[in-house]
């Protein structure tokens, strides 16, 4: 499953069930924090880093505000990431 081209990576499988994905933020997240969205509880995946252009920021804090020009590197079970991708699209 690929999100789009020109990313650090789109998808890396770690096990049959756990993978790392690079995804764009949902439009509804822009200007809101990870904590405000309750990201981990709502989507059951973890954010490993954010990427804007060539700048990668590892392990964003809960107060991190999503920006439209960035992508997220997330890790989680395939079924949870697939649900998350449906929310984004």
XYZ file of N, CA, C and O in Angstrom:
356
model
N 0.856 -1.177 0.000
C 0.000 0.000 0.000
C 0.890 1.223 0.000
O 1.741 1.368 0.845
N 0.724 2.112 -0.946
C 1.533 3.321 -1.042
C 0.653 4.554 -0.919
O -0.460 4.560 -1.388
N 1.196 5.584 -0.298
C 0.456 6.828 -0.125
C 0.733 7.798 -1.269
O -0.167 8.405 -1.788
N 1.974 7.983 -1.623
C 2.359 8.799 -2.774
C 3.859 8.679 -2.970
O 4.558 8.113 -2.153
N 4.357 9.250 -4.051
C 5.778 9.141 -4.368
C 6.587 10.205 -3.649
O 6.051 11.109 -3.035
N 7.907 10.094 -3.755
C 8.859 11.068 -3.223
C 8.848 11.168 -1.705
O 9.027 12.241 -1.148
N 8.651 10.081 -1.021
C 8.700 10.056 0.438
C 9.980 9.373 0.890
O 10.623 8.668 0.122
N 10.321 9.569 2.160
C 11.438 8.840 2.742
C 11.195 7.358 2.494
O 12.045 6.639 2.027
N 10.049 6.909 2.800
C 9.563 5.587 2.452
C 8.058 5.630 2.562
O 7.501 6.477 3.233
N 7.382 4.753 1.869
C 5.932 4.723 1.935
C 5.441 3.633 2.868
O 4.426 3.774 3.506
N 6.195 2.539 2.893
C 5.726 1.400 3.654
C 6.888 0.458 3.887
O 7.605 0.119 2.952
N 7.133 0.061 5.133
C 8.145 -0.931 5.462
C 7.492 -1.951 6.373
O 6.949 -1.602 7.424
N 7.539 -3.206 5.971
C 6.950 -4.268 6.790
C 7.993 -4.759 7.780
O 9.100 -5.133 7.404
N 7.654 -4.747 9.069
C 8.549 -5.225 10.111
C 8.231 -6.678 10.461
O 9.120 -7.464 10.717
N 6.956 -6.993 10.505
C 6.481 -8.360 10.728
C 5.276 -8.540 9.818
O 4.917 -7.637 9.076
N 4.645 -9.672 9.917
C 3.438 -9.890 9.120
C 2.326 -8.923 9.510
O 1.429 -8.672 8.721
N 2.385 -8.389 10.720
C 1.295 -7.542 11.211
C 1.708 -6.098 11.513
O 0.888 -5.203 11.445
N 2.960 -5.847 11.856
C 3.416 -4.515 12.262
C 4.247 -3.905 11.139
O 5.172 -4.528 10.638
N 3.917 -2.672 10.772
C 4.628 -1.988 9.688
C 4.787 -0.509 10.010
O 4.101 0.036 10.866
N 5.709 0.129 9.277
C 5.897 1.572 9.350
C 5.394 2.158 8.041
O 5.702 1.650 6.971
N 4.615 3.231 8.138
C 4.033 3.886 6.968
C 4.351 5.370 7.007
O 4.447 5.960 8.083
N 4.454 5.980 5.847
C 4.548 7.432 5.736
C 3.221 7.916 5.171
O 2.805 7.491 4.096
N 2.554 8.773 5.932
C 1.216 9.222 5.547
C 1.108 10.745 5.644
O 1.804 11.370 6.435
N 0.227 11.339 4.864
C -0.048 12.773 5.027
C -1.009 12.960 6.202
O -1.739 12.039 6.567
N -1.029 14.141 6.796
C -2.009 14.385 7.851
C -3.406 14.577 7.246
O -3.541 15.075 6.137
N -4.416 14.163 7.975
C -5.794 14.431 7.551
C -6.028 15.942 7.633
O -5.475 16.622 8.499
N -6.845 16.458 6.755
C -7.139 17.900 6.770
C -7.729 18.332 8.105
O -7.471 19.440 8.576
N -8.484 17.447 8.753
C -9.107 17.783 10.042
C -8.092 17.878 11.182
O -8.406 18.386 12.251
N -6.862 17.401 10.983
C -5.834 17.480 12.017
C -5.036 18.772 11.959
O -4.412 19.148 12.952
N -5.013 19.442 10.819
C -4.170 20.621 10.635
C -4.527 21.685 11.680
O -5.694 22.033 11.863
N -3.484 22.171 12.364
C -3.678 23.183 13.401
C -4.066 22.618 14.754
O -4.274 23.371 15.702
N -4.154 21.309 14.856
C -4.513 20.658 16.127
C -3.336 19.831 16.626
O -2.483 19.414 15.851
N -3.306 19.555 17.924
C -2.192 18.803 18.515
C -2.476 17.302 18.526
O -3.629 16.866 18.425
N -1.408 16.551 18.679
C -1.521 15.090 18.807
C -2.424 14.759 19.994
O -3.298 13.901 19.904
N -2.208 15.474 21.102
C -2.997 15.235 22.318
C -4.470 15.588 22.098
O -5.355 14.843 22.509
N -4.727 16.688 21.455
C -6.094 17.142 21.200
C -6.867 16.121 20.351
O -8.050 15.862 20.571
N -6.192 15.540 19.384
C -6.825 14.553 18.517
C -6.945 13.200 19.230
O -7.768 12.380 18.855
N -6.142 13.018 20.291
C -6.107 11.741 21.018
C -5.668 10.632 20.050
O -6.261 9.568 19.952
N -4.593 10.946 19.320
C -4.143 10.159 18.178
C -3.934 8.682 18.488
O -4.475 7.812 17.823
N -3.153 8.375 19.501
C -2.822 6.966 19.811
C -4.052 6.174 20.202
O -4.244 5.053 19.751
N -4.895 6.741 21.027
C -6.109 6.043 21.474
C -7.103 5.893 20.327
O -7.688 4.831 20.131
N -7.268 6.930 19.541
C -8.242 6.907 18.451
C -7.819 5.984 17.304
O -8.636 5.271 16.745
N -6.540 6.009 16.944
C -6.096 5.283 15.752
C -5.252 4.039 16.046
O -4.967 3.264 15.135
N -4.809 3.861 17.269
C -4.040 2.680 17.693
C -2.715 2.530 16.950
O -2.256 1.416 16.698
N -2.108 3.650 16.571
C -0.778 3.661 15.971
C 0.049 4.736 16.668
O -0.499 5.626 17.317
N 1.364 4.643 16.535
C 2.265 5.625 17.141
C 2.963 6.432 16.058
O 3.313 5.897 15.009
N 3.198 7.702 16.343
C 3.924 8.576 15.425
C 5.412 8.498 15.780
O 5.800 8.842 16.898
N 6.214 8.037 14.843
C 7.660 7.939 15.054
C 8.361 9.253 14.745
O 9.349 9.604 15.385
N 7.873 9.976 13.732
C 8.524 11.222 13.318
C 7.581 12.009 12.415
O 6.593 11.478 11.914
N 7.926 13.272 12.220
C 7.247 14.107 11.232
C 8.294 14.513 10.202
O 9.487 14.605 10.512
N 7.844 14.752 8.976
C 8.766 15.105 7.884
C 8.156 16.250 7.091
O 7.035 16.158 6.618
N 8.910 17.346 6.971
C 8.507 18.488 6.149
C 9.682 18.799 5.230
O 10.753 19.186 5.706
N 9.507 18.559 3.944
C 10.626 18.721 3.016
C 11.708 17.720 3.354
O 11.449 16.527 3.464
N 12.930 18.204 3.592
C 14.038 17.328 3.968
C 14.255 17.266 5.469
O 15.179 16.606 5.928
N 13.426 17.990 6.236
C 13.573 18.026 7.690
C 12.737 16.936 8.345
O 11.517 16.891 8.164
N 13.401 16.085 9.111
C 12.715 15.017 9.838
C 12.878 15.288 11.322
O 13.991 15.509 11.806
N 11.754 15.295 12.052
C 11.762 15.510 13.496
C 11.269 14.237 14.175
O 10.089 13.887 14.054
N 12.157 13.531 14.889
C 11.746 12.282 15.524
C 10.905 12.507 16.776
O 11.029 13.534 17.446
N 10.057 11.553 17.043
C 9.261 11.474 18.264
C 8.625 12.800 18.691
O 8.987 13.385 19.709
N 7.642 13.281 17.958
C 6.982 14.537 18.332
C 6.264 14.411 19.677
O 5.733 13.356 20.005
N 6.281 15.475 20.441
C 5.624 15.501 21.753
C 4.110 15.626 21.585
O 3.618 15.990 20.511
N 3.369 15.366 22.646
C 1.902 15.378 22.600
C 1.333 16.735 22.191
O 0.266 16.812 21.586
N 2.045 17.817 22.489
C 1.582 19.166 22.145
C 1.940 19.563 20.714
O 1.654 20.693 20.300
N 2.553 18.675 19.960
C 2.940 18.964 18.579
C 1.700 19.281 17.750
O 0.710 18.554 17.786
N 1.749 20.362 16.972
C 0.647 20.807 16.117
C 0.896 20.331 14.679
O 1.952 20.599 14.112
N -0.080 19.652 14.094
C 0.042 19.169 12.718
C 0.039 20.335 11.735
O -0.729 21.282 11.877
N 0.898 20.218 10.715
C 1.021 21.239 9.676
C 0.668 20.623 8.322
O 0.912 19.443 8.097
N 0.132 21.404 7.392
C -0.321 20.846 6.111
C 0.797 20.344 5.208
O 0.593 19.443 4.412
N 2.008 20.893 5.338
C 3.083 20.544 4.411
C 3.911 19.335 4.860
O 4.905 19.007 4.233
N 3.521 18.672 5.912
C 4.336 17.584 6.438
C 3.700 16.206 6.195
O 2.543 16.101 5.791
N 4.492 15.196 6.473
C 4.024 13.815 6.472
C 4.389 13.210 7.821
O 5.275 13.710 8.516
N 3.702 12.152 8.170
C 3.940 11.469 9.435
C 4.497 10.084 9.164
O 4.045 9.398 8.248
N 5.459 9.668 9.971
C 5.944 8.301 9.934
C 5.295 7.603 11.121
O 5.534 7.975 12.272
N 4.431 6.645 10.839
C 3.688 5.969 11.901
C 3.999 4.481 11.892
O 4.336 3.903 10.860
N 3.864 3.860 13.060
C 4.047 2.423 13.191
C 2.801 1.844 13.833
O 2.215 2.450 14.738
N 2.382 0.708 13.335
C 1.210 0.063 13.910
C 0.828 -1.192 13.160
O 1.468 -1.566 12.177
N -0.217 -1.815 13.667
C -0.735 -3.005 12.996
C -1.354 -2.598 11.676
O -1.967 -1.532 11.557
N -1.172 -3.423 10.688
C -1.654 -3.125 9.328
C -3.133 -2.750 9.327
O -3.525 -1.774 8.705
N -3.968 -3.490 10.048
C -5.409 -3.203 10.030
C -5.711 -1.824 10.624
O -6.598 -1.126 10.146
N -4.944 -1.417 11.636
C -5.167 -0.096 12.230
C -4.718 1.023 11.294
O -5.391 2.041 11.165
N -3.581 0.828 10.623
C -3.109 1.844 9.681
C -4.058 1.936 8.488
O -4.354 3.029 8.004
N -4.586 0.816 8.037
C -5.541 0.845 6.924
C -6.805 1.619 7.304
O -7.334 2.383 6.499
N -7.284 1.467 8.539
C -8.430 2.258 9.009
C -8.067 3.744 9.040
O -8.865 4.598 8.663
N -6.869 4.042 9.503
C -6.394 5.418 9.554
C -6.331 6.018 8.154
O -6.789 7.145 7.927
N -5.824 5.273 7.194
C -5.729 5.762 5.814
C -7.113 6.034 5.218
O -7.285 6.981 4.464
N -8.108 5.247 5.583
C -9.471 5.504 5.114
C -9.987 6.815 5.668
O -10.706 7.552 5.007
N -9.607 7.140 6.908
C -10.011 8.399 7.533
C -9.371 9.588 6.805
O -10.000 10.626 6.636
N -8.129 9.420 6.378
C -7.397 10.497 5.709
C -7.979 10.750 4.326
O -8.115 11.879 3.896
N -8.281 9.685 3.603
C -8.756 9.812 2.208
C -10.189 10.120 2.168
O -11.073 10.410 2.346
